[in-house]
mmCIF file of C-alpha atoms in Angstrom:
data_model
loop_
_atom_site.group_PDB
_atom_site.id
_atom_site.type_symbol
_atom_site.label_atom_id
_atom_site.label_comp_id
_atom_site.label_asym_id
_atom_site.label_seq_id
_atom_site.Cartn_x
_atom_site.Cartn_y
_atom_site.Cartn_z
ATOM 1 C CA UNK A 1 113.982 121.968 120.287
ATOM 2 C CA UNK A 2 110.596 120.906 121.985
ATOM 3 C CA UNK A 3 107.853 120.402 119.400
ATOM 4 C CA UNK A 4 104.241 120.302 120.420
ATOM 5 C CA UNK A 5 102.432 116.781 119.446
ATOM 6 C CA UNK A 6 99.125 115.501 120.020
ATOM 7 C CA UNK A 7 98.276 111.682 120.419
ATOM 8 C CA UNK A 8 94.963 109.926 120.382
ATOM 9 C CA UNK A 9 94.761 105.955 121.288
ATOM 10 C CA UNK A 10 92.138 103.540 121.686
ATOM 11 C CA UNK A 11 92.373 101.082 124.580
ATOM 12 C CA UNK A 12 90.431 97.919 123.942
ATOM 13 C CA UNK A 13 86.910 97.907 125.882
ATOM 14 C CA UNK A 14 87.417 94.574 127.651
ATOM 15 C CA UNK A 15 89.962 96.270 130.020
ATOM 16 C CA UNK A 16 88.502 97.052 133.402
ATOM 17 C CA UNK A 17 88.567 100.534 135.043
ATOM 18 C CA UNK A 18 92.018 100.077 136.959
ATOM 19 C CA UNK A 19 93.769 98.547 133.811
ATOM 20 C CA UNK A 20 92.442 101.520 131.431
ATOM 21 C CA UNK A 21 94.140 104.023 134.048
ATOM 22 C CA UNK A 22 97.193 101.875 134.536
ATOM 23 C CA UNK A 23 97.728 101.762 130.582
ATOM 24 C CA UNK A 24 97.034 105.837 130.251
ATOM 25 C CA UNK A 25 99.371 106.200 133.158
ATOM 26 C CA UNK A 26 101.993 104.143 131.531
ATOM 27 C CA UNK A 27 102.248 106.430 128.575
ATOM 28 C CA UNK A 28 101.782 109.510 130.497
ATOM 29 C CA UNK A 29 104.877 108.531 132.559
ATOM 30 C CA UNK A 30 106.698 107.413 129.445
ATOM 31 C CA UNK A 31 106.408 111.138 128.176
ATOM 32 C CA UNK A 32 107.119 112.930 131.294
ATOM 33 C CA UNK A 33 110.267 110.410 132.285
ATOM 34 C CA UNK A 34 111.897 111.320 128.730
ATOM 35 C CA UNK A 35 111.762 115.032 129.446
ATOM 36 C CA UNK A 36 108.624 115.407 127.412
ATOM 37 C CA UNK A 37 105.926 117.847 129.062
ATOM 38 C CA UNK A 38 102.130 117.284 129.039
ATOM 39 C CA UNK A 39 100.384 120.413 128.087
ATOM 40 C CA UNK A 40 96.621 118.742 128.034
ATOM 41 C CA UNK A 41 95.039 115.671 128.619
ATOM 42 C CA UNK A 42 91.601 114.445 128.029
ATOM 43 C CA UNK A 43 89.496 111.253 128.271
ATOM 44 C CA UNK A 44 86.676 110.724 125.964
ATOM 45 C CA UNK A 45 85.900 107.386 127.709
ATOM 46 C CA UNK A 46 83.885 104.392 126.000
ATOM 47 C CA UNK A 47 82.870 105.676 122.547
ATOM 48 C CA UNK A 48 81.199 103.623 119.800
ATOM 49 C CA UNK A 49 83.478 102.880 116.939
ATOM 50 C CA UNK A 50 82.601 103.738 113.253
ATOM 51 C CA UNK A 51 83.721 100.240 112.178
ATOM 52 C CA UNK A 52 84.744 97.159 114.361
ATOM 53 C CA UNK A 53 88.357 97.013 115.225
ATOM 54 C CA UNK A 54 89.496 93.609 116.073
ATOM 55 C CA UNK A 55 86.099 92.327 116.210
ATOM 56 C CA UNK A 56 85.283 95.143 118.991
ATOM 57 C CA UNK A 57 82.774 97.934 118.432
ATOM 58 C CA UNK A 58 83.532 100.313 121.125
ATOM 59 C CA UNK A 59 86.889 101.624 122.664
ATOM 60 C CA UNK A 60 88.184 103.811 125.520
ATOM 61 C CA UNK A 61 89.438 107.004 123.557
ATOM 62 C CA UNK A 62 92.144 109.008 125.008
ATOM 63 C CA UNK A 63 93.890 112.194 124.246
ATOM 64 C CA UNK A 64 97.274 113.775 125.323
ATOM 65 C CA UNK A 65 98.852 116.889 123.915
ATOM 66 C CA UNK A 66 102.201 117.277 124.917
ATOM 67 C CA UNK A 67 105.717 119.024 123.861
ATOM 68 C CA UNK A 68 108.692 116.659 123.305
ATOM 69 C CA UNK A 69 111.683 116.058 121.411
ATOM 70 C CA UNK A 70 110.965 114.853 117.803
ATOM 71 C CA UNK A 71 113.314 111.728 118.580
ATOM 72 C CA UNK A 72 110.724 110.530 121.377
ATOM 73 C CA UNK A 73 108.019 109.663 118.938
ATOM 74 C CA UNK A 74 109.821 106.955 117.231
ATOM 75 C CA UNK A 75 110.021 105.220 120.813
ATOM 76 C CA UNK A 76 106.351 106.404 121.817
ATOM 77 C CA UNK A 77 105.214 104.549 118.837
ATOM 78 C CA UNK A 78 107.015 101.348 119.381
ATOM 79 C CA UNK A 79 105.628 101.512 122.715
ATOM 80 C CA UNK A 80 102.160 101.604 121.251
ATOM 81 C CA UNK A 81 102.757 98.985 119.006
ATOM 82 C CA UNK A 82 104.193 96.744 121.700
ATOM 83 C CA UNK A 83 101.364 97.176 124.078
ATOM 84 C CA UNK A 84 98.482 94.837 123.087
ATOM 85 C CA UNK A 85 95.836 96.702 125.043
ATOM 86 C CA UNK A 86 96.095 99.656 122.863
ATOM 87 C CA UNK A 87 94.266 98.835 119.342
ATOM 88 C CA UNK A 88 94.924 101.757 117.391
ATOM 89 C CA UNK A 89 96.636 105.277 117.690
ATOM 90 C CA UNK A 90 97.682 108.449 116.002
ATOM 91 C CA UNK A 91 100.401 111.194 116.563
ATOM 92 C CA UNK A 92 100.159 114.425 114.906
ATOM 93 C CA UNK A 93 102.645 117.301 115.054
ATOM 94 C CA UNK A 94 100.986 120.488 115.543
ATOM 95 C CA UNK A 95 101.674 123.671 113.581
ATOM 96 C CA UNK A 96 100.911 127.067 114.874
ATOM 97 C CA UNK A 97 97.149 127.010 113.607
ATOM 98 C CA UNK A 98 96.487 123.607 115.440
ATOM 99 C CA UNK A 99 97.958 124.900 118.689
ATOM 100 C CA UNK A 100 96.152 128.148 118.507
ATOM 101 C CA UNK A 101 92.891 126.232 117.785
ATOM 102 C CA UNK A 102 93.571 123.749 120.725
ATOM 103 C CA UNK A 103 94.229 126.752 123.061
ATOM 104 C CA UNK A 104 90.913 128.485 121.689
ATOM 105 C CA UNK A 105 88.838 125.128 122.610
ATOM 106 C CA UNK A 106 90.107 124.737 125.734
ATOM 107 C CA UNK A 107 89.484 128.360 126.874
ATOM 108 C CA UNK A 108 85.669 128.168 125.647
ATOM 109 C CA UNK A 109 85.369 124.646 127.119
ATOM 110 C CA UNK A 110 86.556 126.046 130.446
ATOM 111 C CA UNK A 111 84.242 128.809 130.105
ATOM 112 C CA UNK A 112 81.210 126.593 129.551
ATOM 113 C CA UNK A 113 82.196 124.570 132.934
ATOM 114 C CA UNK A 114 82.364 127.393 135.345
ATOM 115 C CA UNK B 1 55.448 139.709 58.889
ATOM 116 C CA UNK B 2 54.314 140.114 62.714
ATOM 117 C CA UNK B 3 54.775 136.486 63.530
ATOM 118 C CA UNK B 4 58.398 136.573 62.754
ATOM 119 C CA UNK B 5 59.376 139.190 65.074
ATOM 120 C CA UNK B 6 57.567 137.839 68.185
ATOM 121 C CA UNK B 7 59.825 135.436 69.606
ATOM 122 C CA UNK B 8 58.842 131.522 70.328
ATOM 123 C CA UNK B 9 56.237 131.216 73.166
ATOM 124 C CA UNK B 10 57.271 128.537 75.615
ATOM 125 C CA UNK B 11 54.403 126.845 77.939
ATOM 126 C CA UNK B 12 56.649 127.694 80.900
ATOM 127 C CA UNK B 13 59.526 129.907 80.858
ATOM 128 C CA UNK B 14 62.652 128.106 80.950
ATOM 129 C CA UNK B 15 64.202 128.403 84.426
ATOM 130 C CA UNK B 16 67.799 129.459 83.507
ATOM 131 C CA UNK B 17 70.094 128.197 86.180
ATOM 132 C CA UNK B 18 71.194 131.270 88.022
ATOM 133 C CA UNK B 19 74.784 130.682 88.659
ATOM 134 C CA UNK B 20 75.122 130.829 92.322
ATOM 135 C CA UNK B 21 78.544 132.253 93.370
ATOM 136 C CA UNK B 22 80.483 129.298 94.925
ATOM 137 C CA UNK B 23 83.022 130.549 97.777
ATOM 138 C CA UNK B 24 85.402 128.998 99.920
ATOM 139 C CA UNK B 25 83.441 128.695 103.527
ATOM 140 C CA UNK B 26 87.010 128.395 105.101
ATOM 141 C CA UNK B 27 88.421 131.778 103.735
ATOM 142 C CA UNK B 28 84.882 133.182 104.591
ATOM 143 C CA UNK B 29 84.946 132.209 108.164
ATOM 144 C CA UNK B 30 88.546 132.763 108.407
ATOM 145 C CA UNK B 31 89.060 128.855 109.652
ATOM 146 C CA UNK B 32 92.620 128.199 109.647
ATOM 147 C CA UNK B 33 92.844 124.563 110.665
ATOM 148 C CA UNK B 34 90.721 121.746 110.123
ATOM 149 C CA UNK B 35 90.554 119.701 113.495
ATOM 150 C CA UNK B 36 90.522 116.000 112.570
ATOM 151 C CA UNK B 37 88.639 114.916 115.800
ATOM 152 C CA UNK B 38 85.439 116.701 115.261
ATOM 153 C CA UNK B 39 83.651 114.202 113.135
ATOM 154 C CA UNK B 40 80.267 116.387 113.173
ATOM 155 C CA UNK B 41 81.987 119.247 111.173
ATOM 156 C CA UNK B 42 83.778 116.927 108.900
ATOM 157 C CA UNK B 43 80.597 115.066 108.089
ATOM 158 C CA UNK B 44 79.261 118.101 106.202
ATOM 159 C CA UNK B 45 82.231 117.442 103.761
ATOM 160 C CA UNK B 46 81.013 113.835 103.140
ATOM 161 C CA UNK B 47 78.132 112.321 101.202
ATOM 162 C CA UNK B 48 75.637 109.388 102.273
ATOM 163 C CA UNK B 49 78.273 106.987 101.429
ATOM 164 C CA UNK B 50 80.874 108.397 103.967
ATOM 165 C CA UNK B 51 83.045 109.485 100.660
ATOM 166 C CA UNK B 52 84.584 113.062 100.428
ATOM 167 C CA UNK B 53 82.814 115.295 98.399
ATOM 168 C CA UNK B 54 84.634 117.116 95.414
ATOM 169 C CA UNK B 55 85.524 120.839 95.387
ATOM 170 C CA UNK B 56 83.176 121.174 92.472
ATOM 171 C CA UNK B 57 80.183 120.839 94.656
ATOM 172 C CA UNK B 58 81.386 122.246 97.802
ATOM 173 C CA UNK B 59 83.560 124.972 96.476
ATOM 174 C CA UNK B 60 86.223 125.107 98.769
ATOM 175 C CA UNK B 61 89.982 126.131 97.376
ATOM 176 C CA UNK B 62 92.480 123.652 96.643
ATOM 177 C CA UNK B 63 94.219 124.310 100.137
ATOM 178 C CA UNK B 64 91.373 123.981 102.392
ATOM 179 C CA UNK B 65 90.244 120.738 100.350
ATOM 180 C CA UNK B 66 93.526 119.171 100.999
ATOM 181 C CA UNK B 67 93.251 119.854 104.867
ATOM 182 C CA UNK B 68 89.888 118.565 104.849
ATOM 183 C CA UNK B 69 90.735 115.548 102.986
ATOM 184 C CA UNK B 70 93.744 114.959 105.568
ATOM 185 C CA UNK B 71 91.555 115.382 108.347
ATOM 186 C CA UNK B 72 88.820 113.115 107.076
ATOM 187 C CA UNK B 73 91.498 110.478 106.592
ATOM 188 C CA UNK B 74 92.885 110.762 110.178
ATOM 189 C CA UNK B 75 89.375 110.536 111.331
ATOM 190 C CA UNK B 76 88.863 107.323 109.504
ATOM 191 C CA UNK B 77 92.051 105.932 110.913
ATOM 192 C CA UNK B 78 90.713 106.786 114.269
ATOM 193 C CA UNK B 79 87.197 104.984 113.759
ATOM 194 C CA UNK B 80 85.510 108.530 114.168
ATOM 195 C CA UNK B 81 84.216 108.440 110.960
ATOM 196 C CA UNK B 82 83.479 105.233 108.739
ATOM 197 C CA UNK B 83 85.378 104.212 105.423
ATOM 198 C CA UNK B 84 82.304 103.206 103.952
ATOM 199 C CA UNK B 85 78.513 103.551 104.919
ATOM 200 C CA UNK B 86 75.305 103.253 103.319
ATOM 201 C CA UNK B 87 72.725 104.761 106.154
ATOM 202 C CA UNK B 88 72.285 108.485 105.735
ATOM 203 C CA UNK B 89 74.387 109.985 108.211
#
């Protein structure tokens, strides 16, 4: 059964724009290839970290909300650990309250845009 | 005789601490989910050093205090919130 997950990962700031896109694309394809379905994606771009990670004080944040089979998560996390461009990641299983919260947030974000 | 029945007069009346009824702001506002990504909201539950405030100060119920502390720990993991800091946030 497809459960809904939310994953946020931070990429090292030393990467160029192209490498960042390529890293994000790699994970997006990884999810879609294994019968995952991406619900929402958000790029927070370069942000200052609250404390230095691996001697770096900034990082590229990226959020992906997706539906996937629970077995996919272990594989996804191995991919994260293996990829040295990603300095930190967090995957989070969403329950009904967090799903409702995410939808509400997207709704009023769309409103403010147009 | 009269001096006994009138009470002891204080210079200034002792301010008795009126007990403010604490309420859980989550139940009141009907918030169901504490988002770990939005650091501004979580900062209200941290003191200057970045430590999580206890329930007796914030008055939140146990169920939501656990959600808040879980969200703060996730935010700290993602470097959205510092583990320890000394500047006034």
